[in-house]
mmCIF file of C-alpha atoms in Angstrom:
data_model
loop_
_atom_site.group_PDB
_atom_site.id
_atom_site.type_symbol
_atom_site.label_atom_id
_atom_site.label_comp_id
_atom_site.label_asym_id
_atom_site.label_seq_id
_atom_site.Cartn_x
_atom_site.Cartn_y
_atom_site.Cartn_z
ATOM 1 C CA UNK R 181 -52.869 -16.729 -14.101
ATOM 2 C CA UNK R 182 -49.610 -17.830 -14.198
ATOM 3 C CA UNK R 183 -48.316 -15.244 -16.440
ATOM 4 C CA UNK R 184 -49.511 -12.684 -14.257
ATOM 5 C CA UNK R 185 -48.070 -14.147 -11.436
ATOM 6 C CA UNK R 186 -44.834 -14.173 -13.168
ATOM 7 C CA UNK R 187 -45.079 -10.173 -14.463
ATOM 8 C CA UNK R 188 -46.017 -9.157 -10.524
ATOM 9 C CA UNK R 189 -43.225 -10.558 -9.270
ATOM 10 C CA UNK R 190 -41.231 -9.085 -12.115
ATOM 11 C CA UNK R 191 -42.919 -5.537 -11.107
ATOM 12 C CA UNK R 192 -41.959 -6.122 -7.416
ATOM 13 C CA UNK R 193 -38.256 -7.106 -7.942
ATOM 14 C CA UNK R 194 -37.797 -3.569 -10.377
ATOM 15 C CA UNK R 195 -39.915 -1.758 -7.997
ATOM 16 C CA UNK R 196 -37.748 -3.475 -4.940
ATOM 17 C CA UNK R 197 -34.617 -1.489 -6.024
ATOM 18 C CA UNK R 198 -32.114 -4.482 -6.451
ATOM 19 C CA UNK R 199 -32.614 -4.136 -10.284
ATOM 20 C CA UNK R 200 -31.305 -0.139 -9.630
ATOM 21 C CA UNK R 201 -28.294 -1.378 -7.725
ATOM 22 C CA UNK R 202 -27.615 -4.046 -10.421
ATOM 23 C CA UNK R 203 -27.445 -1.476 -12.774
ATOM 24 C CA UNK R 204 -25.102 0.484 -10.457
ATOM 25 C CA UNK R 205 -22.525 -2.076 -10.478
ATOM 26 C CA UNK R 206 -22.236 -2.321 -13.840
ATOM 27 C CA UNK R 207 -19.766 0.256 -14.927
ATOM 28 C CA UNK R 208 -17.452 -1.024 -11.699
ATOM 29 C CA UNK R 209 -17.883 -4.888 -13.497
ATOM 30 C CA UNK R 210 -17.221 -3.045 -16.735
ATOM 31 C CA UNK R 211 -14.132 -1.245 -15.215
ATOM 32 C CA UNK R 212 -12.703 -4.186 -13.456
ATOM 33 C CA UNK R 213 -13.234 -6.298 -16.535
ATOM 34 C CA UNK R 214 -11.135 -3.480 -18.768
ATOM 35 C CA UNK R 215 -8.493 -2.466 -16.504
ATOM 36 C CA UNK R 216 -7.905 -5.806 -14.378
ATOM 37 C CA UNK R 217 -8.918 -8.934 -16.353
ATOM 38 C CA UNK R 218 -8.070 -8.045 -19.457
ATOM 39 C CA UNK R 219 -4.323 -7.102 -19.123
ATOM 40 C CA UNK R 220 -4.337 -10.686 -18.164
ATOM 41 C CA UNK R 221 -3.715 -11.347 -21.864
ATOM 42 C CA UNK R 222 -0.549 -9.682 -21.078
ATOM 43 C CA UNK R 223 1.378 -12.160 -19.436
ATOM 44 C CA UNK R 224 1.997 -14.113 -22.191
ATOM 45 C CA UNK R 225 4.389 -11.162 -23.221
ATOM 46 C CA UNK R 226 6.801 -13.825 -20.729
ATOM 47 C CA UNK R 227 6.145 -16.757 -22.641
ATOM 48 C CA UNK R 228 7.702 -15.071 -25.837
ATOM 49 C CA UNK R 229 10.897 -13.222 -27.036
ATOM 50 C CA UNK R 230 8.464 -10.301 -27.410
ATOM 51 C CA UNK R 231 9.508 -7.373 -29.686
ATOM 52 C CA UNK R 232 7.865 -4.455 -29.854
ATOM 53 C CA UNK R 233 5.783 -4.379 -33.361
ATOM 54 C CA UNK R 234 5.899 -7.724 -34.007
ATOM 55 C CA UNK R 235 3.150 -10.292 -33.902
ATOM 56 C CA UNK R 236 3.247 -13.283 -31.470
ATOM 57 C CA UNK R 237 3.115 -15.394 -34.512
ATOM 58 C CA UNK R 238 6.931 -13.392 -35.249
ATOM 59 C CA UNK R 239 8.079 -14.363 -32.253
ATOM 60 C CA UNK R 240 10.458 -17.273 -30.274
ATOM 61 C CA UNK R 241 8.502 -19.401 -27.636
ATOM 62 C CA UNK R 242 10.414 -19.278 -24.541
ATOM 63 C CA UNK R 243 8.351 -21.369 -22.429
ATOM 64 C CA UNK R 244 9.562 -21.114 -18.494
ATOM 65 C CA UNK R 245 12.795 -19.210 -19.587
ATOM 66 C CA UNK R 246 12.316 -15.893 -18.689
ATOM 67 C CA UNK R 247 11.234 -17.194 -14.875
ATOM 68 C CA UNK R 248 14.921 -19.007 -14.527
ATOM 69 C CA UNK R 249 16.671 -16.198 -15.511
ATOM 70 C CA UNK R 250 14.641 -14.156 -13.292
ATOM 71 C CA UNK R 251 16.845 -15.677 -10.520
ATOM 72 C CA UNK R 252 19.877 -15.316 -12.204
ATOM 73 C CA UNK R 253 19.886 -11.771 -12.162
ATOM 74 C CA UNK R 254 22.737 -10.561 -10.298
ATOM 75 C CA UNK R 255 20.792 -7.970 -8.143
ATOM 76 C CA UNK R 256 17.779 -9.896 -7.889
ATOM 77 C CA UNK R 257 18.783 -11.093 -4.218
ATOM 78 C CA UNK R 258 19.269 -7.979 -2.538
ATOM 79 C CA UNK R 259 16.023 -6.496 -4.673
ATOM 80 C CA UNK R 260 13.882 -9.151 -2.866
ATOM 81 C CA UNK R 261 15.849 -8.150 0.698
ATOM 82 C CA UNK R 262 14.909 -4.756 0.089
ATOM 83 C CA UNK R 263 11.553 -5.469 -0.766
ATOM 84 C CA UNK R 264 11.162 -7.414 2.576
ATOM 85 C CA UNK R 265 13.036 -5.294 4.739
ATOM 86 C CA UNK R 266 10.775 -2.169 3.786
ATOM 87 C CA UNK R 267 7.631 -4.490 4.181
ATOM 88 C CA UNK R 268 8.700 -5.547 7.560
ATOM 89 C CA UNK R 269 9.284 -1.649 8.830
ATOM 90 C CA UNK R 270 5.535 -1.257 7.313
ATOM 91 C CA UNK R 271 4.276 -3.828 9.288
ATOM 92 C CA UNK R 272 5.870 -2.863 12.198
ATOM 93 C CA UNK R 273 4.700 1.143 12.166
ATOM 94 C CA UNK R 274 0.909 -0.343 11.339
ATOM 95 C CA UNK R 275 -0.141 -0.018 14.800
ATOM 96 C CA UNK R 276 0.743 3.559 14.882
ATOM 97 C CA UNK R 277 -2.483 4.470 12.776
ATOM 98 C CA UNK R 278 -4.517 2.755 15.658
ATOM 99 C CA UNK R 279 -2.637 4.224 18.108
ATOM 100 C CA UNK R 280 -3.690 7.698 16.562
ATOM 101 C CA UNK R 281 -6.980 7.367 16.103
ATOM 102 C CA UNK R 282 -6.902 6.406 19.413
ATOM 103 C CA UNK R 283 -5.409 9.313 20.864
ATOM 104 C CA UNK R 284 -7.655 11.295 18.417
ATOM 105 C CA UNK R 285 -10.891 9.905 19.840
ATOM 106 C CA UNK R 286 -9.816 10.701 23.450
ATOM 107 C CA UNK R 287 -9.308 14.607 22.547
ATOM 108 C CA UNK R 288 -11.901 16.704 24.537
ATOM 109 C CA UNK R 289 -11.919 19.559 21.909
ATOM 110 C CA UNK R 290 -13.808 18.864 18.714
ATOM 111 C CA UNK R 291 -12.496 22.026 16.466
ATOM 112 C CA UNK R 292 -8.849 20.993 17.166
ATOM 113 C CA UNK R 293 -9.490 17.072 16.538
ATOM 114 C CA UNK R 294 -10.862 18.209 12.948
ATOM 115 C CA UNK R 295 -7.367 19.983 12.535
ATOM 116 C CA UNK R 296 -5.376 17.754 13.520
ATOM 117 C CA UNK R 297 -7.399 14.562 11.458
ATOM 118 C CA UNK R 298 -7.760 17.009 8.461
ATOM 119 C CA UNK R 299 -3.582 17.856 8.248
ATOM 120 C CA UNK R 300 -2.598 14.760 8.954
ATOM 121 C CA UNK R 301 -5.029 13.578 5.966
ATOM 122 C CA UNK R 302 -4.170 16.107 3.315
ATOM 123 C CA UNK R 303 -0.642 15.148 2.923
ATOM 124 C CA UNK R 304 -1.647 11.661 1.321
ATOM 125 C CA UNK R 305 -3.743 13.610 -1.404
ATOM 126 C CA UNK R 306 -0.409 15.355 -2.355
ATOM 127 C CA UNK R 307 1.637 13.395 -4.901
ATOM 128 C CA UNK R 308 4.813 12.200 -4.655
ATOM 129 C CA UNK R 309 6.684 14.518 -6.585
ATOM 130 C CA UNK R 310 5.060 16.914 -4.450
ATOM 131 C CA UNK R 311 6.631 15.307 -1.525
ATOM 132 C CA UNK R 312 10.278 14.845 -3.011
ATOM 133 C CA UNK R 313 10.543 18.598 -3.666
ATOM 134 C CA UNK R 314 9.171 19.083 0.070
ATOM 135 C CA UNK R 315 12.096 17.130 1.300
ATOM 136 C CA UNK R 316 14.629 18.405 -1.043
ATOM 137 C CA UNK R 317 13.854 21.931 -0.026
ATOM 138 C CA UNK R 318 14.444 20.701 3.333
ATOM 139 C CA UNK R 319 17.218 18.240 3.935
ATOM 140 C CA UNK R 320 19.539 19.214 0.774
ATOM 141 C CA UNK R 321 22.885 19.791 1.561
ATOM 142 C CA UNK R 322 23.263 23.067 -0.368
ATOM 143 C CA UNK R 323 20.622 25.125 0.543
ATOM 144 C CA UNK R 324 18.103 22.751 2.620
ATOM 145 C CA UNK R 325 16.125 24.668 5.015
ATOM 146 C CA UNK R 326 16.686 22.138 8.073
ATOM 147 C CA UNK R 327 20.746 22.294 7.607
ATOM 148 C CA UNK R 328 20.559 25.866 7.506
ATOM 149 C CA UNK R 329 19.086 26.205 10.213
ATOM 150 C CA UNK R 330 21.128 23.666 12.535
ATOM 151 C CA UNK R 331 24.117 25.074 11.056
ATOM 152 C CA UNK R 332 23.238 28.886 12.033
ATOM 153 C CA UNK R 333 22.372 27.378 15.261
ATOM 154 C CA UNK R 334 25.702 25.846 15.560
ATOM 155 C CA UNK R 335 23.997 22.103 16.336
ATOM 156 C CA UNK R 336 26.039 20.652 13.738
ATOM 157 C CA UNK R 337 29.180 21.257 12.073
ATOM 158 C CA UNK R 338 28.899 19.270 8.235
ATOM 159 C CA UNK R 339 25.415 19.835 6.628
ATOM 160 C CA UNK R 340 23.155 16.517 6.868
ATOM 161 C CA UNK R 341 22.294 14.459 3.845
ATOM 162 C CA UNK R 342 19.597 11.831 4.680
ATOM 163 C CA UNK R 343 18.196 12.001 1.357
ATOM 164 C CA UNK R 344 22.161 9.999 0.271
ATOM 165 C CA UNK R 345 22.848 8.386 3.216
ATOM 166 C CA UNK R 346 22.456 4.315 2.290
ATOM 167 C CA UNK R 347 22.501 3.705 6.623
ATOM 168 C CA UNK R 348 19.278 5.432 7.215
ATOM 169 C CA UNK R 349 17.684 5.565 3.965
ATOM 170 C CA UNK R 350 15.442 2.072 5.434
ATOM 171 C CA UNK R 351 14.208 4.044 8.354
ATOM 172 C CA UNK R 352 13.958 7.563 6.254
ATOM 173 C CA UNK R 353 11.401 6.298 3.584
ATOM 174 C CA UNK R 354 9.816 4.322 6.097
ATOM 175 C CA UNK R 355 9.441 8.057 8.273
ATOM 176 C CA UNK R 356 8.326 9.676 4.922
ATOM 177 C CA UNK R 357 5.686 7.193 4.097
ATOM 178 C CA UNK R 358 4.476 6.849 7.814
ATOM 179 C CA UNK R 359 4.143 10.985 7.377
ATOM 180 C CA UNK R 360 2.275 10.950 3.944
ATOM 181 C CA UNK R 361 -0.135 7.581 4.775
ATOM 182 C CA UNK R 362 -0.916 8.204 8.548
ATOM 183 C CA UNK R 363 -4.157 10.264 8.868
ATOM 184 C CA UNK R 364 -5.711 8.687 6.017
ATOM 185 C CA UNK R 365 -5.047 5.150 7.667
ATOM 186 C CA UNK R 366 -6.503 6.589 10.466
ATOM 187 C CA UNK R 367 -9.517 7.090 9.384
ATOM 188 C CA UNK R 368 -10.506 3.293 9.168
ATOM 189 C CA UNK R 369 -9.714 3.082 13.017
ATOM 190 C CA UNK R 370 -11.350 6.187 13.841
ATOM 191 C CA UNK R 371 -14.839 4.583 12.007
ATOM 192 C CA UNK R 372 -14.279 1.911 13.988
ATOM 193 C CA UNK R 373 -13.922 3.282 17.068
ATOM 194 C CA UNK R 374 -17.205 5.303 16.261
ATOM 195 C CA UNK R 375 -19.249 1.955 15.588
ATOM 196 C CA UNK R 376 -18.305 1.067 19.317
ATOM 197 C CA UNK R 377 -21.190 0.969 21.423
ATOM 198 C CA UNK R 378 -21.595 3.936 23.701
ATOM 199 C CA UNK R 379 -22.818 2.249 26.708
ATOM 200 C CA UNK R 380 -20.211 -0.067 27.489
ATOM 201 C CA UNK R 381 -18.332 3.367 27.928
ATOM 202 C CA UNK R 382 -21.454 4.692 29.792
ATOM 203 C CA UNK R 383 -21.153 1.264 32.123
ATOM 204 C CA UNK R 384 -17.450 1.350 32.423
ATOM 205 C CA UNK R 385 -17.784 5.167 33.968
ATOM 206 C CA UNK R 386 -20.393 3.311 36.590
ATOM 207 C CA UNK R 387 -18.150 0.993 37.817
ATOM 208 C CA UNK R 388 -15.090 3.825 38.146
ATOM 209 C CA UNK R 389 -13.514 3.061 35.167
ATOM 210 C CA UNK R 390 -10.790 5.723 34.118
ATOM 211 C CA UNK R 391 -9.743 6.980 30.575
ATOM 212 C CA UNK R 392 -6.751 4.165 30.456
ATOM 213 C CA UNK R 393 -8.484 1.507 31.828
ATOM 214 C CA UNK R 394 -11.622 2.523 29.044
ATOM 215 C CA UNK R 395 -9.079 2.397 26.466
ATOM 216 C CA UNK R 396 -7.594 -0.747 27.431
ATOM 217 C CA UNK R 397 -10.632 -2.584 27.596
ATOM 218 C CA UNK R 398 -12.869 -1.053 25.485
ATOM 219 C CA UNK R 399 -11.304 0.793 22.834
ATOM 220 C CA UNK R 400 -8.576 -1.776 21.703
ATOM 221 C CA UNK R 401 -10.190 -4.965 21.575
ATOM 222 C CA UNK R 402 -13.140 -2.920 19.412
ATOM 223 C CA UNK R 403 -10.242 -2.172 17.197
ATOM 224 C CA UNK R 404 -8.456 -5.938 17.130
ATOM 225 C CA UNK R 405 -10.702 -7.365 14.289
ATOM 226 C CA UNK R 406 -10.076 -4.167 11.847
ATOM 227 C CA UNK R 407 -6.003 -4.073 13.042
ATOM 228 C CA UNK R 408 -5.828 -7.517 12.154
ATOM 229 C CA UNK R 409 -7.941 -7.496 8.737
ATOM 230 C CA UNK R 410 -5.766 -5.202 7.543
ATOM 231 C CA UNK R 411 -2.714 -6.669 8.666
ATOM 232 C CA UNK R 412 -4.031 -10.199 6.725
ATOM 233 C CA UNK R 413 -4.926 -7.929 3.735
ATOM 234 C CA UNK R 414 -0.833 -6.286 4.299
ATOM 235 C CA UNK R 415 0.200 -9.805 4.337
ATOM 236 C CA UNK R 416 -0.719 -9.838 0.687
ATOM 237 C CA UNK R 417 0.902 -6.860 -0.248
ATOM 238 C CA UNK R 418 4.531 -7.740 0.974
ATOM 239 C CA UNK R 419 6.098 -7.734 -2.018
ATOM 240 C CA UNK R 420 4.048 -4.619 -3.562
ATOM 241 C CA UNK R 421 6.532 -1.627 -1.899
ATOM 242 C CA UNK R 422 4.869 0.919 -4.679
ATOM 243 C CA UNK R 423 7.079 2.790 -7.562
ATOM 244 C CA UNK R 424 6.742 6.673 -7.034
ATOM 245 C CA UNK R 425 8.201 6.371 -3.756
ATOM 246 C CA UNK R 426 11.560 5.060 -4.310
ATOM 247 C CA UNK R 427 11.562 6.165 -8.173
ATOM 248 C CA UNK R 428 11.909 9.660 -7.196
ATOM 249 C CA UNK R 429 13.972 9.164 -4.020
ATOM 250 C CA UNK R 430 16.012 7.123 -6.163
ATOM 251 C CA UNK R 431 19.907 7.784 -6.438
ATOM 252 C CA UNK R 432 22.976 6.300 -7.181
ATOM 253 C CA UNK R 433 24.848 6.639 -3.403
ATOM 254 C CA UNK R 434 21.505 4.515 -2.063
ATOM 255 C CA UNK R 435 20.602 2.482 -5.075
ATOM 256 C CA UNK R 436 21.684 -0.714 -3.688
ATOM 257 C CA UNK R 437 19.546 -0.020 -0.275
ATOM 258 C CA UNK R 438 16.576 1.602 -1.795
ATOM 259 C CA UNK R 439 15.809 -0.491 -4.935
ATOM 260 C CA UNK R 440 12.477 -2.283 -4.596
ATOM 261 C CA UNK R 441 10.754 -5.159 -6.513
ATOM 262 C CA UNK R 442 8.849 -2.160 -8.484
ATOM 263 C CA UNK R 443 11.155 -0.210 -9.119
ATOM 264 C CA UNK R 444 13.418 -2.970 -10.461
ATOM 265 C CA UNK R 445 10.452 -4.547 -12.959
ATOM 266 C CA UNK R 446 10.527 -0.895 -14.357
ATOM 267 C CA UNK R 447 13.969 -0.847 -14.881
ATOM 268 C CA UNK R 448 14.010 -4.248 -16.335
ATOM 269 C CA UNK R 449 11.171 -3.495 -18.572
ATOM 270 C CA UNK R 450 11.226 0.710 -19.707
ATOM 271 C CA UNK R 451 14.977 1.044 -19.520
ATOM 272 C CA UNK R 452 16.257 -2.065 -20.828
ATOM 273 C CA UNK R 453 12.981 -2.886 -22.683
ATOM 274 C CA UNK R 454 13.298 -6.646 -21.634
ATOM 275 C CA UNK R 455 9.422 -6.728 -21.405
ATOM 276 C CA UNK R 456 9.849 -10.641 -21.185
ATOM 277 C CA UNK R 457 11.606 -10.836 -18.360
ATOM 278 C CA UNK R 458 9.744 -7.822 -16.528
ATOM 279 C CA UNK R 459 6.360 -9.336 -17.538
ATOM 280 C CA UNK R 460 7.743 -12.803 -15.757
ATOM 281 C CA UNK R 461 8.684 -11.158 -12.713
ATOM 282 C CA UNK R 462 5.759 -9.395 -12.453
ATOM 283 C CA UNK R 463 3.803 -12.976 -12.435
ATOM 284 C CA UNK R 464 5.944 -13.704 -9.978
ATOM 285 C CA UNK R 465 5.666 -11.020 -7.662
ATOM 286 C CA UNK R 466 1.449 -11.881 -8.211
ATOM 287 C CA UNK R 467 1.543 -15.245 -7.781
ATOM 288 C CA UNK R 468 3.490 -15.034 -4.718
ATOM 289 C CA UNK R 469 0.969 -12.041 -3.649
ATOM 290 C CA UNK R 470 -2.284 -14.455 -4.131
ATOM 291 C CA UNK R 471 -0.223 -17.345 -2.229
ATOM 292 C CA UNK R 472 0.363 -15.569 0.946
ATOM 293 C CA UNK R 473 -2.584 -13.746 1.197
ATOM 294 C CA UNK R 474 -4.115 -17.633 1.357
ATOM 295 C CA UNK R 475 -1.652 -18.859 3.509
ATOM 296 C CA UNK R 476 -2.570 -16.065 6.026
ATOM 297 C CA UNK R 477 -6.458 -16.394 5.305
ATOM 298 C CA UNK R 478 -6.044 -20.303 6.453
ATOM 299 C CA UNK R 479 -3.933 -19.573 9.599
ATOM 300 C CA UNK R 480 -6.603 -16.758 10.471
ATOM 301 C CA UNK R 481 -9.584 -19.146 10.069
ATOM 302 C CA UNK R 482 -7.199 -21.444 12.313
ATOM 303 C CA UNK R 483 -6.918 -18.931 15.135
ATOM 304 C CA UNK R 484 -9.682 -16.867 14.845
ATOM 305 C CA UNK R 485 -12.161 -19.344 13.016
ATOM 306 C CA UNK R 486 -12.977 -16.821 10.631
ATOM 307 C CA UNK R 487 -10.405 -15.766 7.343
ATOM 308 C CA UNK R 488 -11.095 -12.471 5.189
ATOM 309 C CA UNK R 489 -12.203 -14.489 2.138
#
């Protein structure tokens, strides 16, 4: 009796469907086991004098060398000020993907909110080397559609050169990734805004409500929890800028200015093969990652009284 007992239940839980999603998430376990816990075994490339071809056994134990010398790099100061600065312009433009979908969800004509949401989207899909030869068709100094222009038009006398100017290069990339990244953010506000209930908008017209006040007091606080679990999930990404970006925009009259944690573990580790010392850094730049991401989950819990983990 008991066995059979046992074998319904059995039936019921496969016949339930949690055994098909089990099975679901097994090739994302497998995946995140292959591509994300495994390389783990990597990072004792910055324990070693690693060579390429020979065996750890080969090798010189470093210990915690490669960290202290991480900080006596010469550049490594204004690397990490570069880093934060173009984190900080991040943070600041993230309400502008709120402030979009916003704007978005208040348009009266469907057919031209699709257009708008679906080219402001399609520019993330296109890579960046896509979007460097956009902007070198347009801003270079020789034959750059935009200087041609202004300088048919008379509006300026000496071509412009933003793409080699180390003053606004900050403020330029910021610009270009705000352009590439905004509809696509967007999209997480504008699902938001969706999941708002319809009747407190339906209640609000009642009382005489207008389309500002609605917005105010509707729209935005339904969008303050997602705003600020993304910001708290930002938080952990300060020091993670991306590569492509400033790889490609990458040049030698805004190298000091545009030179990123990344950027500078690649050119640590592929150009001057130092894989020790670009391994360490990378910890670094992870360990750091993991530690602010908590610091911010316990402040949030704090203010809130509920984190993201």
């Amino acid at each position: 009796m008991v066995n059979r007992n046992v074998a319904r239940s059995k039936n019921r839980w496969l016949l339930s469907g949690k055994a098909t999603l089990l099975l679901m998430a097994v090739p994302c376990f497998v995946l995140l086991v292959a591509f994300v816990y495994l390389p783990l075994w990597g990072w004792s490339i910055a324990f070693f004098d690693y060579k390429a071809g020979l065996k750890f056994s080969q090798m010189d134990f470093m210990g915690f060398k490669s960290f202290t010398y991480m900080f006596k790099q010469p550049n490594f100061a204004n690397v990490i000020r570069n880093t934060l600065v173009m984190s900080g312009l991040y943070f600041l433009t993230s309400p502008v993907p709120a402030i979009f979908a916003i704007l978005l969800a208040e348009m009266n004509s469907k057919r031209v909110r699709q257009w708008i949401q679906t080219t402001t989207t399609l520019p993330y899909f296109i890579s960046w080397v896509l979007v460097y030869a956009v902007f070198f068709s347009l801003f270079s100094v020789g034959d750059g559609i935009v200087n041609t222009l202004l300088l048919n038009f008379g509006w300026i006398k000496q071509p412009l050169n933003p793409l080699a100017n180390p003053h606004i290069v900050w403020f330029f990339q910021t610009g270009i990734y705000l352009w590439k990244n905004l509809g696509f953010s967007a999209i997480i506000y504008i699902a938001a805004i969706t999941s708002i209930d319809p009747e407190l908008y339906d209640a609000a017209s009642v009382d005489g409500a207008g389309r500002l006040n609605k917005i105010k007091h509707i729209t935005v606080p339904g969008l303050v929890s997602t705003f600020l679990t993304l910001l708290l999930l930002g938080i952990g990404n300060l020091l993670n800028n991306g590569f492509e970006q400033y790889y490609l925009f990458y040049n030698a009259i805004v190298a000091d200015k545009i030179e990123v944690l990344d950027y500078f573990i690649y050119r640590i580790g592929i150009t001057m093969s130092d894989y020790s010392l670009s391994t360490a850094i990378g910890i670094f730049k992870t360990l750091f990652s993991i530690l602010l991401i908590t610091v911010a989950n316990m402040i949030a819990k704090r203010v809130r009284g509920s984190g993201i983990i």
